[in-house]
Short mmCIF file of C-alpha atoms and ligand atoms in Angstrom, two decimals:
data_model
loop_
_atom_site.label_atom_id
_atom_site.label_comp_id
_atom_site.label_asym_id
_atom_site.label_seq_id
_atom_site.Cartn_x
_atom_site.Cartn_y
_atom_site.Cartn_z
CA UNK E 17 -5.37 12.30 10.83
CA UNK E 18 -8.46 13.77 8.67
CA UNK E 19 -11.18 11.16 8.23
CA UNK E 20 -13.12 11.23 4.95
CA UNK E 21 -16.55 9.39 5.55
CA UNK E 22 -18.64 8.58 2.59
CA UNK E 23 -22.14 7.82 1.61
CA UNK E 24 -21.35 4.49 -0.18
CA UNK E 25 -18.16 2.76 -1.47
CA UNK E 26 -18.94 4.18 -5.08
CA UNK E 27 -18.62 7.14 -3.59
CA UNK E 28 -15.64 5.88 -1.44
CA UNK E 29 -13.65 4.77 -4.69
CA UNK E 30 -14.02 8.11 -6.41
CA UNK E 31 -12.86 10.27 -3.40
CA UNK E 32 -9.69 8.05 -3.50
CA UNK E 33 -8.94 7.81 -7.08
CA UNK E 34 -9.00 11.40 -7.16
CA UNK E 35 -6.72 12.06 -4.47
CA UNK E 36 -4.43 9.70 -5.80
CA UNK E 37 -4.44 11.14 -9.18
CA UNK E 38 -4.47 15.25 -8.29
CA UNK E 39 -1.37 14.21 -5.71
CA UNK E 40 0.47 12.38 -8.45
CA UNK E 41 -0.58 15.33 -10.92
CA UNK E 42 0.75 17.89 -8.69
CA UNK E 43 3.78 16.27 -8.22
CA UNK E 44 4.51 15.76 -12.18
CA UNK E 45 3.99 19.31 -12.42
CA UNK E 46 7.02 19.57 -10.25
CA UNK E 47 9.45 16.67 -11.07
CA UNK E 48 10.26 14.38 -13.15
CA UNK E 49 8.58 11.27 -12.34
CA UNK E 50 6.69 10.24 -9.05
CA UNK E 51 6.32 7.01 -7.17
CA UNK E 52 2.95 5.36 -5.94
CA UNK E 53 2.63 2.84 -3.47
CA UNK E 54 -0.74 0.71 -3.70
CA UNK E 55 -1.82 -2.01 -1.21
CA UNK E 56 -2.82 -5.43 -1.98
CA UNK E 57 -6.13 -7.32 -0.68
CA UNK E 58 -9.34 -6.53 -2.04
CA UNK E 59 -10.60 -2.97 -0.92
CA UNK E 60 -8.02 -0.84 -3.79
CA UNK E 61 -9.45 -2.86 -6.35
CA UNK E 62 -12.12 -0.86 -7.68
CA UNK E 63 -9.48 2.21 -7.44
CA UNK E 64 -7.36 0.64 -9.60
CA UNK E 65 -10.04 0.41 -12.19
CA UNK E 66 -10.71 4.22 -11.45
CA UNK E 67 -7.04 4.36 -11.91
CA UNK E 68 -6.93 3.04 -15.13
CA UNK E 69 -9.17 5.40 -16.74
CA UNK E 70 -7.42 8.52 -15.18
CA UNK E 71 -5.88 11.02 -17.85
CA UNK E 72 -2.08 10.99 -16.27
CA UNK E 73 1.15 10.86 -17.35
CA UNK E 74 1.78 7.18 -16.24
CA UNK E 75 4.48 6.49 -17.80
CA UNK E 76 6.36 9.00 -15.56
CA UNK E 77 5.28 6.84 -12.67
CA UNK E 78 6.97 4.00 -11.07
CA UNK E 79 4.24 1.91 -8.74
CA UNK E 80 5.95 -0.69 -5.96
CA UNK E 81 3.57 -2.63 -3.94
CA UNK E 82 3.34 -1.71 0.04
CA UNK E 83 3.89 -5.27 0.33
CA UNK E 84 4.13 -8.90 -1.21
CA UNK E 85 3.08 -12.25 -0.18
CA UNK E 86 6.19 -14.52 -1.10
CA UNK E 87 4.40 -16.00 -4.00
CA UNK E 88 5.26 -16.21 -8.06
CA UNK E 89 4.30 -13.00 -9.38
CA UNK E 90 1.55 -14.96 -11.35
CA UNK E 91 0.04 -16.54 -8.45
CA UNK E 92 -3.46 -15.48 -7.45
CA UNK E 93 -2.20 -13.82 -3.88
CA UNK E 94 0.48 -11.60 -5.68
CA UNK E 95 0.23 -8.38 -4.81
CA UNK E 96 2.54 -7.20 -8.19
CA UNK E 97 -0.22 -9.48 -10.15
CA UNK E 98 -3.17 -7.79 -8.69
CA UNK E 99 -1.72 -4.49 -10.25
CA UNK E 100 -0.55 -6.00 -13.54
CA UNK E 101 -4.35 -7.02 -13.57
CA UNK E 102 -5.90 -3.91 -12.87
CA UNK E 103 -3.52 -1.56 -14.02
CA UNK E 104 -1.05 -1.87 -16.02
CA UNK E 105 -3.16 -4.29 -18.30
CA UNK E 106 -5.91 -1.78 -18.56
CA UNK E 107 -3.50 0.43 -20.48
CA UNK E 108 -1.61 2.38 -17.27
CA UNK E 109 1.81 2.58 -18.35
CA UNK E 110 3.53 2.82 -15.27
CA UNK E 111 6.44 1.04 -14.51
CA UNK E 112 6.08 -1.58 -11.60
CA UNK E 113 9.05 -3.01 -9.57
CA UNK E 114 8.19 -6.55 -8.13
CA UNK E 115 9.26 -6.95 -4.77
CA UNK E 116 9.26 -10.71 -5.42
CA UNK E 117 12.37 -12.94 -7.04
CA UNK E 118 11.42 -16.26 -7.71
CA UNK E 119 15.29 -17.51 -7.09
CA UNK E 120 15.39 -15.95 -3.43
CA UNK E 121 14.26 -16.59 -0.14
CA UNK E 122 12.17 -13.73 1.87
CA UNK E 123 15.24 -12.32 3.85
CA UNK E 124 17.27 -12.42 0.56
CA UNK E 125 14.41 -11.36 -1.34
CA UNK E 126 13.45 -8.61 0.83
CA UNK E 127 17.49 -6.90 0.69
CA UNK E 128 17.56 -7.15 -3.26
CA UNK E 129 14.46 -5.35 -3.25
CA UNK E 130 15.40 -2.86 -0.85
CA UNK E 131 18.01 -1.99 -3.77
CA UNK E 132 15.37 -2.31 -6.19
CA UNK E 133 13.23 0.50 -4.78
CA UNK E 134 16.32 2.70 -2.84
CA UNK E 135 16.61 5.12 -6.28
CA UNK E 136 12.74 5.59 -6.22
CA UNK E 137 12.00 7.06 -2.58
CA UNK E 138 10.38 9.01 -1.19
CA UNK E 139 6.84 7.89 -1.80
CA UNK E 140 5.35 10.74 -3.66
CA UNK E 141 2.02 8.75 -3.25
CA UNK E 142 1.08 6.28 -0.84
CA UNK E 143 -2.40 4.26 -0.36
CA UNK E 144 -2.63 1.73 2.67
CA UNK E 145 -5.09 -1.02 3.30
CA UNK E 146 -5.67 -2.15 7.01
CA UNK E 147 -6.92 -5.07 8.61
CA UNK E 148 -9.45 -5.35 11.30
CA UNK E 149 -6.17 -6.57 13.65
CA UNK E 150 -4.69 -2.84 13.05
CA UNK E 151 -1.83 -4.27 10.66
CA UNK E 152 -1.11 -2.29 7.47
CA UNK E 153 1.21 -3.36 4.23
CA UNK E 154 2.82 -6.80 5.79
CA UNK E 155 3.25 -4.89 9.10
CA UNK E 156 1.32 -7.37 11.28
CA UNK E 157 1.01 -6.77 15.02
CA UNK E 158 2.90 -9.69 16.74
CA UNK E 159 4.75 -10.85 13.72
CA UNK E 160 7.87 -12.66 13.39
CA UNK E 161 10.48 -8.91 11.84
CA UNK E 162 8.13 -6.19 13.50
CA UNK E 163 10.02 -4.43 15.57
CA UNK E 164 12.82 -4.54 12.71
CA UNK E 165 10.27 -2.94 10.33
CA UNK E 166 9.69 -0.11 12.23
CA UNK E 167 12.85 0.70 13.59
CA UNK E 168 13.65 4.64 12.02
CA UNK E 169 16.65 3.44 10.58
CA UNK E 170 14.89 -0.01 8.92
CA UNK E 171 16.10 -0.68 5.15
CA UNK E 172 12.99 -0.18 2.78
CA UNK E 173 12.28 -3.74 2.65
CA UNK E 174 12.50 -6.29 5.06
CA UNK E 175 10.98 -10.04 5.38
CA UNK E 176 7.76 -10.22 7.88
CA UNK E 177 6.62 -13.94 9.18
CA UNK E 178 3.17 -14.07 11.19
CA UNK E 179 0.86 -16.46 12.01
CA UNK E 180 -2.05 -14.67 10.95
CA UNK E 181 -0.48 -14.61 6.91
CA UNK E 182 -0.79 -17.35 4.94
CA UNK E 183 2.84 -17.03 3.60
CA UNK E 184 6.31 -14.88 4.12
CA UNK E 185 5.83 -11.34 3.26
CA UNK E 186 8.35 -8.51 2.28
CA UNK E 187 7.11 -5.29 3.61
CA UNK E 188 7.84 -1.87 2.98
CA UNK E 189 9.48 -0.81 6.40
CA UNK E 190 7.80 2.02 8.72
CA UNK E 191 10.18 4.99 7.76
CA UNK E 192 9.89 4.34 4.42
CA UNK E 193 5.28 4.73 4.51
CA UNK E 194 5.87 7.67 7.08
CA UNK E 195 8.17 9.05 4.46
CA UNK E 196 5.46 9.42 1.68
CA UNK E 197 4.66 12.57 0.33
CA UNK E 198 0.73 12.17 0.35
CA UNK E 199 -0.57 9.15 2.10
CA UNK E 200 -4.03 8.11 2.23
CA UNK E 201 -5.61 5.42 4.07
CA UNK E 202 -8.84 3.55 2.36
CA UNK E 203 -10.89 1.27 4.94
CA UNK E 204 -14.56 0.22 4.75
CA UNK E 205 -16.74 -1.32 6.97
CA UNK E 206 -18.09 -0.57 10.85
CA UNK E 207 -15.35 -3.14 12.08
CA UNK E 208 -12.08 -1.62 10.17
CA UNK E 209 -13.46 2.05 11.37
CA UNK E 210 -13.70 0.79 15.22
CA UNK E 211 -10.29 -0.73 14.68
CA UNK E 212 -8.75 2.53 13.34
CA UNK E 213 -10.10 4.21 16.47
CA UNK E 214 -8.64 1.65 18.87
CA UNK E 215 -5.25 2.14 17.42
CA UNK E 216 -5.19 5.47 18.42
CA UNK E 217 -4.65 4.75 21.47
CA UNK E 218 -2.20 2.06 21.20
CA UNK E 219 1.94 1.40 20.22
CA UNK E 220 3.04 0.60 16.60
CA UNK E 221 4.11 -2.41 18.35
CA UNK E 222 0.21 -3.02 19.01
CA UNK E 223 -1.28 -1.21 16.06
CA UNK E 224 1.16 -0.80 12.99
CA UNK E 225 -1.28 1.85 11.53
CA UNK E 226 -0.67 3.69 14.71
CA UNK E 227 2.88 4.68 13.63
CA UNK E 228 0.88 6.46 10.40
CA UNK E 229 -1.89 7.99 12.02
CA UNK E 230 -0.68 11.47 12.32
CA UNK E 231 -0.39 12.32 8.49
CA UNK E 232 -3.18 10.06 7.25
CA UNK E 233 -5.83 11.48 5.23
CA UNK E 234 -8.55 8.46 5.39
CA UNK E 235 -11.26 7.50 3.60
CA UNK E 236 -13.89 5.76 4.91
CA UNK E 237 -17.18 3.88 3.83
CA UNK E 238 -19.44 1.75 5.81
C1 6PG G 11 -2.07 -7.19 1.61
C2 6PG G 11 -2.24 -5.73 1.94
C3 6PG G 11 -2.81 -5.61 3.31
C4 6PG G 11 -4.25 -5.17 3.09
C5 6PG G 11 -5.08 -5.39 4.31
C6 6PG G 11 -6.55 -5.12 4.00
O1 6PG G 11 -1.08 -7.56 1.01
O2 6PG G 11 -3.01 -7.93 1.94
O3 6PG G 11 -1.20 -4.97 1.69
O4 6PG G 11 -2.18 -4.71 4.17
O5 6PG G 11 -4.27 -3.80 2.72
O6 6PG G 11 -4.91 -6.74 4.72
O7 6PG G 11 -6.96 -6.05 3.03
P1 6PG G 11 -8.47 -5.99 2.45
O8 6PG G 11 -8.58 -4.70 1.69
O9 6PG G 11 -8.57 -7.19 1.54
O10 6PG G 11 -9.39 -6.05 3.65
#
């Protein structure tokens, strides 16, 4: 795990943005298309307006969320609406796969998806969010699918129920984040950076970062 620390969260957004963009750049130098993963919450979002002004060739990229809250895609916690927003309405012209289906449950919902997003792995580009209880994408220590989710041999999407969500997730599973070409880690905030330091010391099962750590890169602003 390399830890990036930064002055200030301006400083913070850059660092990632560019990472993001040189790792999908290299990768379109190679092949065809590449696929991003970008978290939900609140921390990516000024990335994703970095994002949107970044000379790439986004229409060879396909974007899936890390995770979604069961919710219509045009409900304020979608994760696939937060990108539309900041993305792909800005001008991006990436191609997005929703991980939600507004005529399916979250276990249903969670194995048409895995078909959904089967042709586009692995991850070329991956950026995580975590939460100050060590939980990344929908992977929430404690919840209700965990140990399912980060089973090696988990399909890339499964359903994730915990108390500490306001509503049924789909998750992408463990093997398919540690699978990612690049994957970078963006937390900010004294309380997220003790957190990341606790779960080095602890069990997926306790931290679901912790099953990540070893090929984070990590950016970091107080
Ligand atoms: C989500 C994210 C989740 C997020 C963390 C941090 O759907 O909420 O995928 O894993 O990255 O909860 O969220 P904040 O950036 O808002 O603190």
């Amino acid at each position: 795990m390399r830890i990036n620390e930064h002055p200030d969260r301006e400083a913070l957004t850059l660092a990632v943005a560019h990472d993001i963009v040189t790792s999908l750049g290299m990768v379109l130098r190679a092949q065809d298309r590449a696929t991003l993963s970008l978290p939900g919450g609140s921390t990516p979002v000024p990335v994703f307006k970095a994002l949107s002004a970044a000379p790439l060739d986004w229409d060879r990229v396909t974007i899936i969320p890390g995770d979604e809250r069961w919710v219509p895609s045009d409900h304020a916690r979608s994760n696939a609406r937060l990108i539309r927003r900041h993305l792909l309405e800005e001008g991006v012209a990436a191609d997005l796969i929703d991980l939600y289906d507004p005529a399916l449950d979250p276990d249903a919902g969670a194995a048409a998806a895995s078909a959904r997003v089967a042709g586009f792995l692995p991850l070329s580009v991956l950026l995580l969010g975590m939460g100050e209880d060590m939980h990344t994408a929908s992977l929430f220590p404690g919840a209700q699918g965990l140990a399912a989710a980060l089973a090696a041999d988990a399909a890339p999407v499964l359903p994730i129920r915990s108390d500490t969500a306001e509503e049924p997730r789909v998750t992408l599973t463990l093997p398919v984040l540690k699978g990612a070409t690049e994957a970078f880690l963006m937390i900010t905030g004294p309380e997220k950076r003790a957190a990341l330091e606790r779960a080095a010391g602890l069990s997926p099962e306790q931290a679901p970062i912790a099953g990540l750590l070893r090929d984070l890169t990590v950016h970091y602003a107080d």
